[in-house]
Amino acid sequence: MARHRGRGMASVNYPIGMNLGGDPSQALIHSNPDGKFTVALSAIDLGQGMKQVTRQVAAETLGVPMEDVYVDTADSDTGPHDMGSFASRGTHRMGNAVIAAAREARGVLLEAAAEELEVNAGDLVTDGRGNIHVKGAPSRSITVKATAQAAQFKQGKTIAGRGIFLIPLSTVDPQTGELNPNTAFAHACLVADVEVDDETGEVTVLKMASAYELGRAINPKMVEQQLVGGAWMGISHALYETPEPYYPDPSHGPRDFNEYLMPGPGDTAPYSVTILERPAPDGPFGGKGPGEMCANPVLPAIANAVYNAVGVRVNDLPITPEKVLRGIKANGGARPQPRRGGGG
Amino acid sequence: MLEFRKDLFAAERDDNLNIVGKGAQRQDMPGHVTGRSPFFDDHAFEGLLHLKVVRSPHHHARIRAIDTTAAERAPGVKRILRGADVPLNKNTLLSLINFGKDDEPTLAVSKVSYKGEPVVAIIAETEQQALAARALVRVDYDVLPHVFDVEEALKPGAPVVNETYPNNYFEYHDRYDHSKLRFGDVDRAFATADFIVDDRYQMSPIEHAPTETNGSIAAPEQNDRFVVHSCAQGLFFSLGTAAKILKLESNRLHFIGGTVGGGFGGKVDSLTEPLSILGAMMTGQPVRYVLDREEEMLYGSPRGAERIYIKDGILRDGRIVARRIRSYFDAGAYTRLSSYAAIKCTAHLPGPYTIPNVSADIYVAYTNRCPSTAMRGFGITAVDFALEVHMDKGAEACGMDPMEFRILNAYRDEDMKAHRRVAKNTALIECVQVVAEKAGWPLSDEARRQSSLTGGGGARALIPATPIDDNGRIGRPETRTGPATETLPAGAMRIPMTKQPIMEGSAEARPTPAAVPQYEPYRPTPASMPPAYQPMPAAPPPAMPPTAATAPPPAAAPAPAPAQPTQHGAVRFSSVFGTRRR
């Protein structure tokens, strides 16, 4: 009886947003008279960071400090229509809507500043720190705050913007499946190292390494949060979770977290992620979105690693000790496959 | 641990950005870590009532009679709701985008199609009273035969799960019992293959297990409106669904949500909003309907199981020449979002690889289990599991290293995809190469030299001649197998290209830096003035060094004092804005 190490990999891509299109997002932005901006959305923050992603996108586009922007979600009386937070669409769809709204607001902001400075709005730049000045001549400047106050109380201008992003709905050819799908695809590859106990059938994930191409990591900390949390979910899907362990037999339904198996703190594994950024032509600053795909390569990589360790193919998820043991038994014992470098 | 490979695709990227790309602290983090962020269930109301539903104990049964007289007399019970009280007691979620037929009642009337289906709703002054009254409702059932297996459900003579779709499958394009993908001639290509790899995969159902269970609170608002505190993942999606079911104009509903305790797809269905609003309409009081953990686990709609068959034809040199896929989505008793997942799956095939002959039949089958719904990556996660395990078997069959096998078959820029559109902005090869390097997985020099940017297009950009068929006509299972009816010529396209939004400043597939406002890094002295806009990927603006990624957010940016500090009445506005709900 022994523990066998194995290594498996998987590579995937992921379509961003509802793939037939027809999923619009809207955003509204306005400034208060002190040059502080509110972004009003009906988008949902599930913990994934919708508020912060759109806050950074709005601040970047407006050219003001992030601290001068707050995002309000979600109130159907104040936030304009959005399809919702699903299909990895938040960053891409709503990010683009926020850019459109912020651009319109920035246009008014620069016009108001131009009027105060008596220059052409096209000659003005923002420094991202709360100032607007003539390109190449920072001494000819005005603060965003002073501009907003002048717009509100002197010029009678609304520093506000509306934005919408829509990929039109595609038809599908019934006979060939031809369609105009979404345009942004994220990519990933992951290697999982596991250990399989041929006496108990238990699989332990030792470590994982991945590369994710996400167009643009708008907030790397939140990307890390998504990818690490999602990898945990991937381990969970691969090895533990199901409300129907003998599907399609629906019996044994778990009723709470005592009965529903998920990896605990001792079952997680060291995980190293590398981010690649190939900007999507239609993404906000090229961003795609790591929301859903973060679990996807983990499932097959672990399944492939289990095969590499003991020579058992488990084609039905989850890969329970019972299935592994039955496989080892059917094979007449563990059959370790060739090692693949890297101290697996 | 997170690191970047900024050297890759650097020419396509402008990294001279101010705050995008920085790991700034989230706006809502202080509220979350101090436990003060308000979620839907944090809203207290005077006279709040509680709603609980009576659920079917059977997988499939006809309802003969419902007797609620004892429950009506139970202490604290204010109102009992039955199917007849629901203004429009049949709905399907995607009717909001005109996809599919209404098939699911809010409260079952004549039969139940899964164990746990809501039949009666009880509204009482306390949760305990609602639960006690629930036990007093008597429902007489005639148990019907059930079907749990997707392939059994599609056989003629199987029990009819869902009367709206009497053949137990979702109907695509008013014509077929499945969604089709046809590209090239797989049968002919299989005949030329040196290896055939054929297998079956089964995804498990999965529970979303959000920390916050599904729920909502609805309350009559002044002026004949209702305010709804909701954990919906799509606020207007849920509002639209509730307005339709309750036959209300949408502006009579005021949904408030936006901060949700985990969803993962399980909060798209509007499981509770229609009944809590209906309860508020019927009682004139605020009504709270929240699933307990057991209900969330057993009846809160899981990730749907998928059964996937894959057959690959592979040449001795490792090239995949044909891939055929047949897949069955287990929708459970009602459609919810499975119909869309299957479309998404069809468009995703054959995965991120360039395969010249691809054919897929994707079915959505109804079974007598809790309706499944969206869950993180649905339509993709399960098929990616199947495809990538199958890729491992393919590599083994032709004696190749699994990474080399993927790089060889990976899609590249300008390749034709199976849904007859050209691939752009691809990066699979680079992801494999980077991971190989990190993990010490040996790759040949040739594999290391490959690139997504080159080697695609040409012959790989052609749409092959494609035999098409009329198999699987609705209601005619005998047509599931049959010969091709015609062959579409090479290059055939039937769907006009949609106008794709191209963001300002980008070009087809080779974007110039994305449209961004111009920054001039702040310089106190004019002498050190740099040019305004320098697309130097490696050089971040001096104002915010990259170390900001790991540091807490900078304190309020030290903006220089304005030349003429303005101070007037406007300041009080900011205090008003300062109290806004974040």
Short mmCIF file of N, CA and C in Angstrom, two decimals, chain B residues 297-387:
data_model
loop_
_atom_site.label_atom_id
_atom_site.label_comp_id
_atom_site.label_asym_id
_atom_site.label_seq_id
_atom_site.Cartn_x
_atom_site.Cartn_y
_atom_site.Cartn_z
N MET B 297 -30.31 23.86 0.16
CA MET B 297 -29.54 22.70 -0.27
C MET B 297 -30.35 21.77 -1.16
N LEU B 298 -31.60 21.53 -0.77
CA LEU B 298 -32.38 20.50 -1.46
C LEU B 298 -33.22 21.06 -2.61
N TYR B 299 -33.71 22.30 -2.45
CA TYR B 299 -34.68 22.80 -3.43
C TYR B 299 -34.25 24.12 -4.06
N GLY B 300 -33.06 24.58 -3.77
CA GLY B 300 -32.62 25.89 -4.28
C GLY B 300 -31.95 25.79 -5.63
N SER B 301 -32.38 24.91 -6.48
CA SER B 301 -31.88 24.72 -7.84
C SER B 301 -30.36 24.61 -7.94
N PRO B 302 -29.86 23.41 -8.24
CA PRO B 302 -28.42 23.18 -8.32
C PRO B 302 -27.85 23.46 -9.72
N ARG B 303 -26.54 23.34 -9.84
CA ARG B 303 -25.91 23.23 -11.15
C ARG B 303 -26.44 21.95 -11.79
N GLY B 304 -26.83 22.03 -13.04
CA GLY B 304 -27.38 20.87 -13.70
C GLY B 304 -26.30 19.87 -14.05
N ALA B 305 -26.64 18.61 -13.93
CA ALA B 305 -25.71 17.58 -14.37
C ALA B 305 -25.71 17.54 -15.90
N GLU B 306 -24.60 17.18 -16.49
CA GLU B 306 -24.52 17.00 -17.94
C GLU B 306 -23.87 15.66 -18.22
N ARG B 307 -24.42 14.97 -19.19
CA ARG B 307 -23.78 13.74 -19.66
C ARG B 307 -23.23 14.03 -21.05
N ILE B 308 -21.97 13.73 -21.25
CA ILE B 308 -21.28 14.17 -22.46
C ILE B 308 -20.56 12.99 -23.10
N TYR B 309 -20.82 12.77 -24.37
CA TYR B 309 -20.11 11.75 -25.14
C TYR B 309 -19.19 12.46 -26.14
N ILE B 310 -17.93 12.06 -26.17
CA ILE B 310 -16.99 12.68 -27.11
C ILE B 310 -16.30 11.57 -27.91
N LYS B 311 -16.21 11.82 -29.21
CA LYS B 311 -15.45 10.91 -30.08
C LYS B 311 -14.48 11.76 -30.88
N ASP B 312 -13.19 11.44 -30.78
CA ASP B 312 -12.16 12.17 -31.52
C ASP B 312 -11.51 11.26 -32.55
N GLY B 313 -11.18 11.81 -33.70
CA GLY B 313 -10.35 11.15 -34.68
C GLY B 313 -9.02 11.87 -34.74
N ILE B 314 -7.91 11.12 -34.53
CA ILE B 314 -6.59 11.73 -34.39
C ILE B 314 -5.63 11.08 -35.37
N LEU B 315 -4.80 11.91 -35.99
CA LEU B 315 -3.76 11.39 -36.88
C LEU B 315 -2.52 10.99 -36.07
N ARG B 316 -1.67 10.19 -36.70
CA ARG B 316 -0.47 9.72 -36.02
C ARG B 316 0.41 10.86 -35.53
N ASP B 317 0.40 11.99 -36.26
CA ASP B 317 1.25 13.12 -35.84
C ASP B 317 0.60 13.96 -34.75
N GLY B 318 -0.58 13.57 -34.28
CA GLY B 318 -1.19 14.27 -33.15
C GLY B 318 -2.28 15.25 -33.51
N ARG B 319 -2.49 15.49 -34.79
CA ARG B 319 -3.54 16.43 -35.16
C ARG B 319 -4.92 15.79 -35.01
N ILE B 320 -5.82 16.52 -34.38
CA ILE B 320 -7.20 16.03 -34.27
C ILE B 320 -7.92 16.45 -35.56
N VAL B 321 -8.47 15.47 -36.26
CA VAL B 321 -9.13 15.80 -37.53
C VAL B 321 -10.65 15.80 -37.42
N ALA B 322 -11.18 15.21 -36.39
CA ALA B 322 -12.64 15.20 -36.25
C ALA B 322 -13.02 15.08 -34.78
N ARG B 323 -14.09 15.74 -34.40
CA ARG B 323 -14.60 15.63 -33.03
C ARG B 323 -16.12 15.64 -33.09
N ARG B 324 -16.73 14.60 -32.51
CA ARG B 324 -18.20 14.53 -32.44
C ARG B 324 -18.61 14.53 -30.97
N ILE B 325 -19.60 15.35 -30.66
CA ILE B 325 -20.03 15.47 -29.27
C ILE B 325 -21.55 15.31 -29.20
N ARG B 326 -21.99 14.55 -28.22
CA ARG B 326 -23.41 14.45 -27.92
C ARG B 326 -23.54 14.70 -26.43
N SER B 327 -24.39 15.64 -26.07
CA SER B 327 -24.46 16.00 -24.67
C SER B 327 -25.90 16.17 -24.24
N TYR B 328 -26.17 15.85 -22.98
CA TYR B 328 -27.51 15.95 -22.40
C TYR B 328 -27.45 16.81 -21.15
N PHE B 329 -28.14 17.95 -21.19
CA PHE B 329 -28.27 18.78 -19.99
C PHE B 329 -29.47 18.28 -19.20
N ASP B 330 -29.28 18.08 -17.91
CA ASP B 330 -30.39 17.69 -17.04
C ASP B 330 -31.02 18.97 -16.49
N ALA B 331 -32.18 19.36 -17.09
CA ALA B 331 -32.82 20.61 -16.67
C ALA B 331 -33.61 20.43 -15.38
N GLY B 332 -33.84 19.18 -14.96
CA GLY B 332 -34.83 18.99 -13.91
C GLY B 332 -36.22 19.20 -14.51
N ALA B 333 -37.15 19.59 -13.66
CA ALA B 333 -38.55 19.60 -14.09
C ALA B 333 -38.93 20.79 -14.98
N TYR B 334 -38.20 21.89 -14.87
CA TYR B 334 -38.56 23.09 -15.64
C TYR B 334 -37.32 23.70 -16.28
N THR B 335 -37.55 24.58 -17.25
CA THR B 335 -36.44 25.04 -18.08
C THR B 335 -35.44 25.93 -17.35
N ARG B 336 -35.97 26.91 -16.57
CA ARG B 336 -35.10 27.94 -15.95
C ARG B 336 -34.09 28.44 -17.01
N LEU B 337 -32.80 28.14 -16.83
CA LEU B 337 -31.81 28.70 -17.74
C LEU B 337 -31.06 27.63 -18.54
N SER B 338 -31.47 26.39 -18.41
CA SER B 338 -30.74 25.31 -19.09
C SER B 338 -30.75 25.48 -20.61
N SER B 339 -31.85 26.03 -21.14
CA SER B 339 -31.94 26.21 -22.59
C SER B 339 -30.81 27.09 -23.10
N TYR B 340 -30.47 28.10 -22.32
CA TYR B 340 -29.39 29.01 -22.74
C TYR B 340 -28.02 28.36 -22.54
N ALA B 341 -27.90 27.59 -21.47
CA ALA B 341 -26.62 26.92 -21.21
C ALA B 341 -26.24 26.02 -22.39
N ALA B 342 -27.26 25.35 -22.95
CA ALA B 342 -26.98 24.45 -24.07
C ALA B 342 -26.52 25.24 -25.31
N ILE B 343 -27.11 26.41 -25.51
CA ILE B 343 -26.67 27.27 -26.62
C ILE B 343 -25.22 27.70 -26.39
N LYS B 344 -24.94 28.06 -25.15
CA LYS B 344 -23.60 28.51 -24.83
C LYS B 344 -22.60 27.37 -25.03
N CYS B 345 -23.00 26.18 -24.63
CA CYS B 345 -22.15 25.00 -24.80
C CYS B 345 -21.90 24.75 -26.29
N THR B 346 -22.97 24.81 -27.09
CA THR B 346 -22.82 24.55 -28.52
C THR B 346 -21.81 25.51 -29.15
N ALA B 347 -21.92 26.77 -28.78
CA ALA B 347 -21.03 27.77 -29.36
C ALA B 347 -19.59 27.63 -28.86
N HIS B 348 -19.42 26.96 -27.72
CA HIS B 348 -18.09 26.81 -27.12
C HIS B 348 -17.31 25.67 -27.79
N LEU B 349 -18.03 24.76 -28.42
CA LEU B 349 -17.38 23.58 -28.99
C LEU B 349 -16.62 23.92 -30.26
N PRO B 350 -15.54 23.25 -30.53
CA PRO B 350 -14.99 22.07 -29.86
C PRO B 350 -13.96 22.41 -28.79
N GLY B 351 -14.10 23.53 -28.10
CA GLY B 351 -13.07 23.95 -27.16
C GLY B 351 -12.04 24.81 -27.88
N PRO B 352 -10.97 25.18 -27.22
CA PRO B 352 -10.02 26.15 -27.79
C PRO B 352 -9.05 25.53 -28.79
N TYR B 353 -9.56 24.69 -29.65
CA TYR B 353 -8.70 23.97 -30.59
C TYR B 353 -9.22 24.15 -32.01
N THR B 354 -8.33 24.10 -32.95
CA THR B 354 -8.72 24.18 -34.35
C THR B 354 -8.84 22.76 -34.89
N ILE B 355 -10.07 22.36 -35.09
CA ILE B 355 -10.37 21.00 -35.56
C ILE B 355 -11.20 21.15 -36.83
N PRO B 356 -10.78 20.57 -37.93
CA PRO B 356 -11.42 20.88 -39.21
C PRO B 356 -12.80 20.27 -39.40
N ASN B 357 -13.16 19.28 -38.60
CA ASN B 357 -14.48 18.65 -38.73
C ASN B 357 -15.08 18.45 -37.36
N VAL B 358 -16.21 19.12 -37.13
CA VAL B 358 -16.83 19.09 -35.80
C VAL B 358 -18.33 18.91 -35.97
N SER B 359 -18.90 18.07 -35.12
CA SER B 359 -20.35 17.91 -35.13
C SER B 359 -20.80 17.74 -33.69
N ALA B 360 -21.91 18.42 -33.32
CA ALA B 360 -22.40 18.29 -31.95
C ALA B 360 -23.91 18.32 -31.93
N ASP B 361 -24.49 17.49 -31.07
CA ASP B 361 -25.92 17.48 -30.78
C ASP B 361 -26.07 17.69 -29.28
N ILE B 362 -26.69 18.80 -28.90
CA ILE B 362 -26.80 19.12 -27.48
C ILE B 362 -28.29 19.13 -27.11
N TYR B 363 -28.65 18.26 -26.17
CA TYR B 363 -30.03 18.13 -25.73
C TYR B 363 -30.23 18.75 -24.35
N VAL B 364 -31.42 19.31 -24.13
CA VAL B 364 -31.84 19.70 -22.79
C VAL B 364 -33.02 18.80 -22.43
N ALA B 365 -32.83 17.95 -21.43
CA ALA B 365 -33.85 16.96 -21.08
C ALA B 365 -34.51 17.32 -19.76
N TYR B 366 -35.83 17.09 -19.67
CA TYR B 366 -36.57 17.30 -18.43
C TYR B 366 -36.64 16.00 -17.65
N THR B 367 -36.33 16.08 -16.36
CA THR B 367 -36.42 14.92 -15.47
C THR B 367 -37.14 15.35 -14.19
N ASN B 368 -37.57 14.39 -13.39
CA ASN B 368 -38.32 14.71 -12.17
C ASN B 368 -37.38 15.03 -11.02
N ARG B 369 -36.56 16.03 -11.20
CA ARG B 369 -35.73 16.48 -10.09
C ARG B 369 -35.80 18.01 -10.03
N CYS B 370 -35.30 18.55 -8.94
CA CYS B 370 -35.33 20.00 -8.75
C CYS B 370 -34.74 20.69 -9.99
N PRO B 371 -35.45 21.70 -10.53
CA PRO B 371 -34.92 22.35 -11.73
C PRO B 371 -33.50 22.86 -11.49
N SER B 372 -32.64 22.61 -12.44
CA SER B 372 -31.29 23.14 -12.33
C SER B 372 -31.26 24.53 -12.94
N THR B 373 -30.18 25.23 -12.68
CA THR B 373 -30.12 26.59 -13.20
C THR B 373 -28.68 26.99 -13.45
N ALA B 374 -28.48 28.28 -13.63
CA ALA B 374 -27.14 28.79 -13.86
C ALA B 374 -26.24 28.44 -12.68
N MET B 375 -25.03 28.08 -12.96
CA MET B 375 -23.99 28.08 -11.94
C MET B 375 -22.66 28.32 -12.62
N ARG B 376 -21.90 29.17 -11.99
CA ARG B 376 -20.56 29.53 -12.41
C ARG B 376 -20.03 28.68 -13.58
N GLY B 377 -20.05 29.28 -14.77
CA GLY B 377 -19.49 28.61 -15.93
C GLY B 377 -20.44 27.63 -16.60
N PHE B 378 -21.75 27.73 -16.30
CA PHE B 378 -22.63 26.69 -16.81
C PHE B 378 -22.70 26.73 -18.33
N GLY B 379 -22.81 25.54 -18.88
CA GLY B 379 -22.66 25.41 -20.33
C GLY B 379 -21.21 25.17 -20.72
N ILE B 380 -20.27 25.49 -19.83
CA ILE B 380 -18.85 25.41 -20.16
C ILE B 380 -18.10 24.48 -19.19
N THR B 381 -18.32 24.66 -17.89
CA THR B 381 -17.50 23.96 -16.89
C THR B 381 -17.50 22.44 -17.11
N ALA B 382 -18.69 21.87 -17.30
CA ALA B 382 -18.77 20.42 -17.44
C ALA B 382 -18.13 19.96 -18.74
N VAL B 383 -18.41 20.67 -19.83
CA VAL B 383 -17.86 20.22 -21.10
C VAL B 383 -16.34 20.44 -21.13
N ASP B 384 -15.85 21.45 -20.43
CA ASP B 384 -14.40 21.62 -20.34
C ASP B 384 -13.77 20.46 -19.58
N PHE B 385 -14.44 20.00 -18.53
CA PHE B 385 -13.94 18.81 -17.82
C PHE B 385 -13.84 17.64 -18.81
N ALA B 386 -14.93 17.41 -19.55
CA ALA B 386 -14.94 16.28 -20.48
C ALA B 386 -13.90 16.45 -21.57
N LEU B 387 -13.85 17.64 -22.16
CA LEU B 387 -12.92 17.87 -23.28
C LEU B 387 -11.46 17.70 -22.83
#
